[in-house]
Short mmCIF file of C-alpha atoms and ligand atoms in Angstrom, two decimals:
data_model
loop_
_atom_site.label_atom_id
_atom_site.label_comp_id
_atom_site.label_asym_id
_atom_site.label_seq_id
_atom_site.Cartn_x
_atom_site.Cartn_y
_atom_site.Cartn_z
CA UNK A 1 -0.23 0.03 -0.12
CA UNK A 2 1.46 3.72 -1.06
CA UNK A 3 2.30 5.07 2.15
CA UNK A 4 3.81 8.27 0.54
CA UNK A 5 3.48 11.27 2.73
CA UNK A 6 2.01 9.41 5.67
CA UNK A 7 3.56 9.93 8.96
CA UNK A 8 5.88 6.74 9.90
CA UNK A 9 5.28 4.33 13.25
CA UNK A 10 6.98 2.88 15.27
CA UNK A 11 4.91 -0.09 15.74
CA UNK A 12 4.18 -2.61 13.05
CA UNK A 13 1.17 -0.86 10.92
CA UNK A 14 1.25 -3.21 8.15
CA UNK A 15 -1.21 -5.27 9.32
CA UNK A 16 -3.44 -2.16 11.01
CA UNK A 17 -3.92 -0.41 7.98
CA UNK A 18 -4.97 -3.40 5.84
CA UNK A 19 -7.31 -4.60 8.18
CA UNK A 20 -9.28 -1.55 8.98
CA UNK A 21 -11.89 -3.13 11.02
CA UNK A 22 -12.00 -3.91 14.61
CA UNK A 23 -13.67 -4.89 17.96
CA UNK A 24 -13.76 -2.92 21.08
CA UNK A 25 -14.96 -4.63 24.25
CA UNK A 26 -15.48 -2.21 27.14
CA UNK A 27 -16.11 -4.98 30.19
CA UNK A 28 -15.86 -4.33 33.71
CA UNK A 29 -18.24 -4.06 37.01
CA UNK A 30 -20.34 -1.21 35.64
CA UNK A 31 -21.79 -3.84 33.40
CA UNK A 32 -23.81 -4.30 36.33
CA UNK A 33 -25.19 -1.22 36.71
CA UNK A 34 -25.80 -1.26 33.16
CA UNK A 35 -25.86 2.55 32.82
CA UNK A 36 -22.63 3.53 31.49
CA UNK A 37 -18.94 2.48 32.19
CA UNK A 38 -18.26 6.18 33.79
CA UNK A 39 -21.23 5.32 36.49
CA UNK A 40 -19.23 5.88 39.66
CA UNK A 41 -18.16 9.41 38.33
CA UNK A 42 -21.35 10.33 37.18
CA UNK A 43 -23.44 9.48 40.26
CA UNK A 44 -20.70 9.92 42.59
CA UNK A 45 -20.99 6.55 43.72
CA UNK A 46 -18.52 5.67 47.11
CA UNK A 47 -16.29 3.02 47.23
CA UNK A 48 -18.36 0.96 49.47
CA UNK A 49 -21.69 1.34 47.55
CA UNK A 50 -19.38 0.46 44.22
CA UNK A 51 -18.11 -2.52 45.76
CA UNK A 52 -21.62 -4.54 45.39
CA UNK A 53 -20.75 -4.88 41.90
CA UNK A 54 -17.54 -6.55 42.78
CA UNK A 55 -19.65 -8.73 45.53
CA UNK A 56 -21.90 -9.73 42.33
CA UNK A 57 -19.70 -10.17 39.35
CA UNK A 58 -20.55 -13.48 38.17
CA UNK A 59 -20.74 -13.78 34.42
CA UNK A 60 -21.73 -17.44 34.16
CA UNK A 61 -22.51 -17.28 30.50
CA UNK A 62 -19.27 -15.78 29.64
CA UNK A 63 -18.21 -17.35 26.64
CA UNK A 64 -15.21 -15.94 24.92
CA UNK A 65 -15.11 -18.24 21.40
CA UNK A 66 -18.69 -16.97 21.06
CA UNK A 67 -17.57 -13.26 21.34
CA UNK A 68 -14.61 -14.07 18.77
CA UNK A 69 -17.27 -15.85 16.41
CA UNK A 70 -19.49 -12.88 16.73
CA UNK A 71 -16.50 -10.83 15.88
CA UNK A 72 -15.23 -12.63 13.18
CA UNK A 73 -18.27 -13.05 11.29
CA UNK A 74 -18.64 -9.42 11.45
CA UNK A 75 -15.55 -9.42 9.41
CA UNK A 76 -13.52 -7.78 12.24
CA UNK A 77 -9.71 -8.62 12.47
CA UNK A 78 -8.32 -7.24 15.27
CA UNK A 79 -9.82 -6.73 18.84
CA UNK A 80 -8.97 -4.33 21.76
CA UNK A 81 -10.29 -5.37 25.16
CA UNK A 82 -10.54 -3.44 28.40
CA UNK A 83 -8.05 -5.01 30.75
CA UNK A 84 -8.67 -2.16 33.36
CA UNK A 85 -11.01 0.55 33.15
CA UNK A 86 -11.34 3.95 35.11
CA UNK A 87 -13.00 2.74 38.05
CA UNK A 88 -10.03 0.34 38.52
CA UNK A 89 -11.15 -3.29 38.74
CA UNK A 90 -8.58 -5.72 36.69
CA UNK A 91 -9.63 -8.53 34.11
CA UNK A 92 -6.69 -10.44 34.82
CA UNK A 93 -4.98 -12.31 37.72
CA UNK A 94 -2.90 -9.55 38.35
CA UNK A 95 -0.01 -9.77 41.02
CA UNK A 96 -0.41 -6.14 41.95
CA UNK A 97 -3.97 -5.90 43.32
CA UNK A 98 -6.73 -7.84 45.07
CA UNK A 99 -9.48 -6.01 42.97
CA UNK A 100 -9.48 -8.44 40.27
CA UNK A 101 -11.98 -10.99 38.51
CA UNK A 102 -10.47 -13.82 40.25
CA UNK A 103 -11.46 -12.38 43.82
CA UNK A 104 -15.11 -11.81 42.71
CA UNK A 105 -17.62 -14.48 42.35
CA UNK A 106 -16.25 -15.03 38.77
CA UNK A 107 -13.01 -16.61 40.60
CA UNK A 108 -10.89 -16.48 37.48
CA UNK A 109 -8.84 -14.56 35.39
CA UNK A 110 -11.32 -13.51 32.69
CA UNK A 111 -8.63 -12.15 30.14
CA UNK A 112 -6.49 -14.90 29.16
CA UNK A 113 -9.99 -16.75 27.97
CA UNK A 114 -10.35 -13.97 25.65
CA UNK A 115 -7.24 -13.56 24.01
CA UNK A 116 -6.96 -17.07 23.48
CA UNK A 117 -10.22 -17.12 21.95
CA UNK A 118 -9.84 -14.64 19.63
CA UNK A 119 -6.14 -15.58 18.55
CA UNK A 120 -7.15 -18.63 18.26
CA UNK A 121 -9.88 -17.13 15.64
CA UNK A 122 -7.19 -15.47 13.80
CA UNK A 123 -8.00 -12.17 15.25
CA UNK A 124 -4.88 -10.11 16.37
CA UNK A 125 -4.78 -8.65 20.04
CA UNK A 126 -4.99 -5.08 21.90
CA UNK A 127 -5.56 -3.90 25.07
CA UNK A 128 -7.04 -1.03 26.27
CA UNK A 129 -5.40 0.23 29.79
CA UNK A 130 -6.91 3.14 32.11
CA UNK A 131 -4.39 5.37 32.93
CA UNK A 132 -6.70 6.85 35.21
CA UNK A 133 -8.12 4.75 38.42
CA UNK A 134 -10.72 5.68 40.78
CA UNK A 135 -10.34 2.95 42.94
CA UNK A 136 -6.39 2.72 43.99
CA UNK A 137 -5.40 4.43 47.20
CA UNK A 138 -2.32 6.25 46.11
CA UNK A 139 -4.05 7.81 43.18
CA UNK A 140 -4.94 11.17 43.82
CA UNK A 141 -8.30 12.09 43.12
CA UNK A 142 -8.96 15.44 41.23
CA UNK A 143 -11.66 17.62 40.00
CA UNK A 144 -12.36 15.72 36.92
CA UNK A 145 -12.68 12.31 37.82
CA UNK A 146 -13.77 9.94 40.25
CA UNK A 147 -16.96 9.95 42.94
CA UNK A 148 -15.20 12.22 44.99
CA UNK A 149 -14.68 15.00 42.49
CA UNK A 150 -17.09 17.52 44.24
CA UNK A 151 -16.21 15.84 47.83
CA UNK A 152 -15.49 18.55 50.27
CA UNK A 153 -13.41 15.76 52.11
CA UNK A 154 -11.52 15.19 48.48
CA UNK A 155 -8.46 17.60 49.93
CA UNK A 156 -8.30 15.57 53.39
CA UNK A 157 -8.40 12.05 51.32
CA UNK A 158 -5.59 13.04 49.05
CA UNK A 159 -3.40 13.69 51.98
CA UNK A 160 -0.95 11.14 52.12
CA UNK A 161 -1.79 9.80 48.35
CA UNK A 162 1.26 9.65 46.20
CA UNK A 163 0.77 9.85 42.92
CA UNK A 164 4.14 8.55 41.78
CA UNK A 165 3.67 5.50 43.88
CA UNK A 166 0.49 4.94 41.39
CA UNK A 167 2.22 5.62 38.65
CA UNK A 168 4.80 2.51 40.02
CA UNK A 169 1.58 0.33 39.93
CA UNK A 170 0.71 1.70 36.92
CA UNK A 171 4.18 0.56 34.91
CA UNK A 172 4.01 -3.05 36.95
CA UNK A 173 0.67 -3.52 35.43
CA UNK A 174 1.70 -2.40 31.97
CA UNK A 175 4.47 -4.74 32.52
CA UNK A 176 2.32 -7.78 33.31
CA UNK A 177 0.13 -7.35 30.50
CA UNK A 178 2.85 -6.68 27.86
CA UNK A 179 4.75 -10.16 29.23
CA UNK A 180 1.86 -12.32 30.33
CA UNK A 181 -0.08 -12.85 27.03
CA UNK A 182 2.26 -12.95 24.25
CA UNK A 183 2.29 -11.01 21.37
CA UNK A 184 0.35 -7.92 21.75
CA UNK A 185 -0.51 -6.29 18.55
CA UNK A 186 -1.88 -2.85 19.66
CA UNK A 187 -2.27 -0.79 23.09
CA UNK A 188 -4.72 1.67 24.01
CA UNK A 189 -3.99 3.35 27.07
CA UNK A 190 -6.46 6.24 27.98
CA UNK A 191 -6.09 8.92 28.96
CA UNK A 192 -4.40 12.09 29.83
CA UNK A 193 -5.89 15.39 30.83
CA UNK A 194 -3.31 17.88 31.35
CA UNK A 195 -4.50 21.63 32.40
CA UNK A 196 -3.06 24.65 32.52
CA UNK A 197 -3.85 25.14 36.20
CA UNK A 198 -2.68 21.89 37.00
CA UNK A 199 -5.48 20.01 38.05
CA UNK A 200 -5.46 17.87 35.14
CA UNK A 201 -3.22 14.96 35.00
CA UNK A 202 -0.62 14.03 32.51
CA UNK A 203 2.90 12.90 31.21
CA UNK A 204 4.40 13.78 35.01
CA UNK A 205 1.34 11.79 36.85
CA UNK A 206 2.15 8.65 34.17
CA UNK A 207 5.51 9.12 33.87
CA UNK A 208 4.78 8.86 30.35
CA UNK A 209 8.34 8.95 28.77
CA UNK A 210 9.26 6.13 30.98
CA UNK A 211 6.27 4.28 30.48
CA UNK A 212 6.87 4.83 26.76
CA UNK A 213 10.54 3.04 26.88
CA UNK A 214 8.68 0.32 28.47
CA UNK A 215 6.36 -0.51 26.19
CA UNK A 216 8.64 -0.26 23.31
CA UNK A 217 11.34 -2.60 25.18
CA UNK A 218 8.56 -5.30 25.90
CA UNK A 219 6.61 -5.04 22.87
CA UNK A 220 8.44 -3.26 20.08
CA UNK A 221 5.73 -3.91 17.47
CA UNK A 222 3.08 -3.09 19.17
CA UNK A 223 0.45 0.18 17.56
CA UNK A 224 0.85 2.37 20.46
CA UNK A 225 -2.36 5.05 20.65
CA UNK A 226 -1.59 8.66 21.29
CA UNK A 227 -3.36 9.46 24.72
CA UNK A 228 -0.02 9.12 26.78
CA UNK A 229 0.53 13.41 26.72
CA UNK A 230 3.37 12.55 24.60
CA UNK A 231 4.15 14.88 21.51
CA UNK A 232 5.58 12.17 19.70
CA UNK A 233 5.32 9.02 21.85
CA UNK A 234 2.18 7.24 19.80
CA UNK A 235 1.36 5.42 16.18
CA UNK A 236 -2.03 6.50 15.75
CA UNK A 237 -4.41 9.33 16.45
CA UNK A 238 -8.05 8.53 18.16
CA UNK A 239 -10.79 10.71 17.15
CA UNK A 240 -13.81 9.07 19.54
CA UNK A 241 -17.36 9.20 18.59
CA UNK A 242 -17.05 11.16 15.43
CA UNK A 243 -16.71 11.05 12.02
CA UNK A 244 -13.72 13.21 10.44
CA UNK A 245 -14.19 15.03 7.81
CA UNK A 246 -11.17 13.79 5.91
CA UNK A 247 -7.79 12.02 6.45
CA UNK A 248 -6.72 13.00 9.57
CA UNK A 249 -3.04 15.23 9.51
CA UNK A 250 -0.70 16.42 12.66
CA UNK A 251 1.86 19.36 11.37
CA UNK A 252 0.10 19.04 7.84
CA UNK A 253 1.29 15.59 7.56
CA UNK A 254 -1.38 12.52 7.37
CA UNK A 255 -1.00 10.02 10.46
CA UNK A 256 -2.42 6.81 10.79
CA UNK A 257 -5.91 6.86 12.62
CA UNK A 258 -8.73 4.75 13.70
CA UNK A 259 -11.72 5.85 14.93
CA UNK A 260 -13.80 4.05 18.04
CA UNK A 261 -17.60 4.37 18.12
CA UNK A 262 -20.04 2.72 19.57
CA UNK A 263 -23.50 1.51 18.94
CA UNK A 264 -25.69 3.45 21.13
CA UNK A 265 -23.25 5.95 22.84
CA UNK A 266 -22.17 4.40 26.20
CA UNK A 267 -18.78 2.01 25.87
CA UNK A 268 -20.19 -0.02 28.72
CA UNK A 269 -23.58 -2.27 28.50
CA UNK A 270 -26.14 -0.20 28.98
CA UNK A 271 -29.52 -1.45 29.48
CA UNK A 272 -32.00 1.39 28.62
CA UNK A 273 -30.06 3.65 25.83
CA UNK A 274 -32.24 4.07 22.94
CA UNK A 275 -30.22 5.76 20.45
CA UNK A 276 -28.63 2.37 18.75
CA UNK A 277 -27.31 2.72 15.34
CA UNK A 278 -28.61 0.99 12.69
CA UNK A 279 -26.78 -1.43 10.39
CA UNK A 280 -26.82 0.73 7.38
CA UNK A 281 -25.29 3.42 9.42
CA UNK A 282 -22.62 1.38 10.82
CA UNK A 283 -21.99 -0.09 7.32
CA UNK A 284 -21.98 3.78 6.01
CA UNK A 285 -19.16 4.49 8.95
CA UNK A 286 -16.91 1.89 8.29
CA UNK A 287 -17.07 2.56 4.55
CA UNK A 288 -16.49 6.38 5.40
CA UNK A 289 -13.82 5.84 7.56
CA UNK A 290 -11.72 3.76 5.02
CA UNK A 291 -12.49 6.36 2.27
CA UNK A 292 -10.53 9.03 4.45
CA UNK A 293 -7.69 6.39 5.02
CA UNK A 294 -8.46 5.26 8.77
CA UNK A 295 -9.70 2.16 10.82
CA UNK A 296 -12.99 1.54 12.48
CA UNK A 297 -13.20 0.50 16.08
CA UNK A 298 -16.33 -0.81 17.01
CA UNK A 299 -17.61 -1.24 20.34
CA UNK A 300 -19.48 -3.74 22.29
CA UNK A 301 -20.31 -3.56 26.15
CA UNK A 302 -20.86 -7.09 27.35
CA UNK A 303 -23.44 -7.79 30.07
CA UNK A 304 -22.70 -8.82 33.57
CA UNK A 305 -23.92 -12.48 32.41
CA UNK A 306 -20.99 -12.32 30.06
CA UNK A 307 -22.91 -11.92 26.56
CA UNK A 308 -23.09 -9.93 23.71
CA UNK A 309 -26.70 -8.98 24.13
CA UNK A 310 -29.14 -9.03 21.64
CA UNK A 311 -29.19 -5.77 20.15
CA UNK A 312 -25.23 -5.85 19.51
CA UNK A 313 -24.97 -9.58 18.11
CA UNK A 314 -28.24 -8.05 15.35
CA UNK A 315 -25.84 -5.20 14.18
CA UNK A 316 -22.71 -7.21 14.04
CA UNK A 317 -24.47 -10.07 12.16
CA UNK A 318 -26.33 -7.47 9.91
CA UNK A 319 -22.62 -6.02 9.18
CA UNK A 320 -20.86 -9.28 8.72
CA UNK A 321 -23.63 -10.19 6.07
CA UNK A 322 -22.42 -6.80 3.96
CA UNK A 323 -18.75 -7.68 5.00
CA UNK A 324 -18.98 -11.18 3.41
CA UNK A 325 -19.68 -9.84 -0.15
CA UNK A 326 -17.85 -6.48 0.24
CA UNK A 327 -14.72 -6.68 2.46
CA UNK A 328 -12.20 -6.77 -0.68
CA UNK A 329 -13.41 -3.13 -1.06
CA UNK A 330 -12.48 -2.38 2.58
CA UNK A 331 -9.31 -4.54 3.65
CA UNK A 332 -6.15 -3.09 2.05
CA UNK A 333 -8.06 -0.26 0.76
CA UNK A 334 -7.55 3.49 1.69
CA UNK A 335 -8.36 6.98 0.27
CA UNK A 336 -8.69 6.70 -3.55
CA UNK A 337 -6.04 9.04 -5.10
CA UNK A 338 -7.32 13.18 -5.41
CA UNK A 339 -7.45 12.48 -9.36
CA UNK A 340 -11.01 10.66 -8.73
CA UNK A 341 -13.74 12.29 -8.33
CA UNK A 342 -16.27 11.54 -5.79
CA UNK A 343 -19.70 10.88 -7.24
CA UNK A 344 -22.71 12.67 -5.77
CA UNK A 345 -24.32 10.00 -2.76
CA UNK A 346 -20.78 8.01 -3.05
CA UNK A 347 -17.79 7.25 -1.43
CA UNK A 348 -14.75 5.57 -2.91
CA UNK A 349 -11.99 3.19 -1.51
CA UNK A 350 -8.91 2.10 -3.37
CA UNK A 351 -6.86 -1.16 -3.62
CA UNK A 352 -3.44 0.50 -4.77
CA UNK A 353 -2.04 -3.11 -5.03
CA UNK A 354 -4.64 -4.68 -6.96
CA UNK A 355 -5.63 -1.21 -8.87
CA UNK A 356 -9.43 -1.68 -8.16
CA UNK A 357 -11.55 1.10 -7.09
CA UNK A 358 -14.58 0.52 -5.28
CA UNK A 359 -17.63 3.00 -5.35
CA UNK A 360 -19.87 2.46 -2.42
CA UNK A 361 -22.95 4.01 -3.74
CA UNK A 362 -25.09 5.41 -0.72
CA UNK A 363 -28.32 6.62 -2.75
CA UNK A 364 -29.31 4.73 -5.59
CA UNK A 365 -28.97 6.86 -8.74
CA UNK A 366 -31.89 6.14 -11.66
CA UNK A 367 -29.79 4.50 -14.18
CA UNK A 368 -26.59 6.06 -14.57
CA UNK A 369 -23.34 6.95 -12.82
CA UNK A 370 -20.90 9.49 -13.90
CA UNK A 371 -17.85 9.53 -13.04
CA UNK A 372 -15.48 12.20 -14.33
CA UNK A 373 -11.96 11.82 -15.94
CA UNK A 374 -12.33 7.90 -16.02
CA UNK A 375 -13.30 7.10 -19.87
CA UNK A 376 -10.88 5.04 -21.31
CA UNK A 377 -9.10 4.09 -17.63
CA UNK A 378 -11.45 1.22 -16.80
CA UNK A 379 -11.15 -2.43 -17.95
CA UNK A 380 -14.44 -3.70 -16.54
CA UNK A 381 -16.61 -2.59 -14.08
CA UNK A 382 -18.91 -5.12 -12.13
CA UNK A 383 -21.36 -5.04 -9.00
CA UNK A 384 -19.24 -6.44 -6.14
CA UNK A 385 -22.49 -8.32 -4.48
CA UNK A 386 -23.26 -10.56 -7.06
CA UNK A 387 -20.20 -9.86 -9.84
CA UNK A 388 -22.69 -9.02 -12.24
CA UNK A 389 -21.59 -6.93 -15.16
CA UNK A 390 -22.02 -2.97 -14.88
CA UNK A 391 -21.96 -1.75 -18.52
CA UNK A 392 -19.95 1.23 -19.18
CA UNK A 393 -19.31 3.99 -21.77
CA UNK A 394 -17.59 7.01 -22.23
CA UNK A 395 -18.12 9.87 -24.95
CA UNK A 396 -17.24 8.72 -29.02
CA UNK A 397 -14.02 9.96 -30.38
CA UNK A 398 -15.84 12.73 -32.21
CA UNK A 399 -17.71 13.57 -29.08
CA UNK A 400 -14.69 14.29 -27.23
CA UNK A 401 -13.30 16.24 -29.83
CA UNK A 402 -16.68 18.16 -30.27
CA UNK A 403 -16.00 18.30 -26.53
CA UNK A 404 -12.47 19.72 -26.25
CA UNK A 405 -11.29 20.79 -22.90
CA UNK A 406 -14.81 20.26 -21.53
CA UNK A 407 -14.40 18.03 -17.94
CA UNK A 408 -16.95 15.64 -19.52
CA UNK A 409 -14.72 14.73 -22.26
CA UNK A 410 -13.16 12.09 -20.10
CA UNK A 411 -16.51 11.16 -18.54
CA UNK A 412 -16.90 7.37 -17.73
CA UNK A 413 -20.73 6.44 -17.28
CA UNK A 414 -22.01 3.64 -16.21
CA UNK A 415 -25.50 1.97 -16.59
CA UNK A 416 -26.60 0.53 -13.61
CA UNK A 417 -29.89 -1.62 -13.08
CA UNK A 418 -32.97 0.40 -12.28
CA UNK A 419 -33.73 -1.41 -8.67
CA UNK A 420 -31.13 -1.23 -6.20
CA UNK A 421 -29.10 -4.39 -5.41
CA UNK A 422 -30.44 -6.01 -2.43
CA UNK A 423 -27.63 -5.15 -0.24
CA UNK A 424 -27.20 -3.01 2.55
CA UNK A 425 -24.74 -0.43 0.53
CA UNK A 426 -24.29 -1.63 -3.00
CA UNK A 427 -20.63 -1.39 -4.34
CA UNK A 428 -19.29 -0.79 -8.05
CA UNK A 429 -15.76 -2.32 -8.66
CA UNK A 430 -14.18 -0.98 -10.98
CA UNK A 431 -10.61 -2.32 -12.41
CA UNK A 432 -8.55 0.52 -13.32
CA UNK A 433 -6.02 0.22 -16.15
C1 LIG B 1 -13.22 8.03 26.67
C2 LIG B 1 -13.99 7.56 27.94
C3 LIG B 1 -13.82 6.28 28.21
C4 LIG B 1 -13.48 5.06 27.11
C5 LIG B 1 -12.62 5.88 25.75
C6 LIG B 1 -13.13 5.06 24.55
O1 LIG B 1 -11.71 7.96 27.17
O2 LIG B 1 -13.53 7.88 28.80
O3 LIG B 1 -14.88 5.85 29.20
O4 LIG B 1 -13.04 4.04 27.41
O5 LIG B 1 -13.39 7.07 25.34
O6 LIG B 1 -12.70 5.63 23.36
#
């Protein structure tokens, strides 16, 4: 894949920019609250009340192979799972804390079975690990995070707390995660919030430079996200819950990027959230992302019983149905060269290795689709879903002569069936000379 002008990464980006589509999993005690992974912060729930979830966490229906099957069937090629979210609860059997899954009714490490199941299914492995920790006794509580953010006792509670001892814990757990589970392909540290008045947290609070060196020492090829508050210590940018207007740039240079998105707004399981995106919206988001040279990391929040709920499974299956016939317009594809003009209501993706241009038709036109500048440059065209030929024509030589320099002189016109193909987003595959 042509990477001219793209900011180089330290991690191995070859699979990342090819695979394009991954599964984010947010799973922790907040799944029992079932009303957003920030519930402890939003409702200012003190530890003693939040511990009810710790005592009740018993995912008896947990079957990571079923999770991996659903992700693979959706066309996802990698997964990123929360090892610990802001609440501080750890899914794996960490030697550095008792606040972990083996000490709940689950009674076992829940991270390792997921890594093994997804790896066995052929997906690459990524870890999300929260820099923030609302449970650790040394984490200095601040005005933005945690259940005590508005507490009059916050300053008293911070007395004796040493953020650097928390940073030691943070580094120790990152070491456990990067040495105990084989090759880790992506690391998603989350998140820094430096503030001019010093009330936030950033590189000094995590000892980010030292942590970055540790990550590179232990997993040199890992793709590292951009939330350590380091100007250069990152491999990819992470727009969240938005669709960028175009290929992301830093200092005018295009960068590797991955948009992370939810089905319904919450990252953790949310029983009552109603604004679930449709399969068509989700497929269009995936296409739109790749058309701008990015990856989509799409999130599921499993339930407290350890399952993907029916709404999530429905969306994953719907995306898989489209990916089954259209994945080659996603994998190995990127933004089309600027010379290819995007037709109205469409998105273009481009595979530079096969020289195939994919026209994703968001609104099915009546009979014709016009592609400026492509006359004489396309060998063949077909509908991707059923490989049925799409007939095309350019202006006749005498017409081109008559039109002279008109932009229509090189207009390629495709003749489409009147009825939209029975797929979520039809795609036309053009074999470019
Ligand atoms: C934000 C949220 C966090 C979520 C993350 C996913 O950092 O704080 O809840 O895990 O986004 O990108």
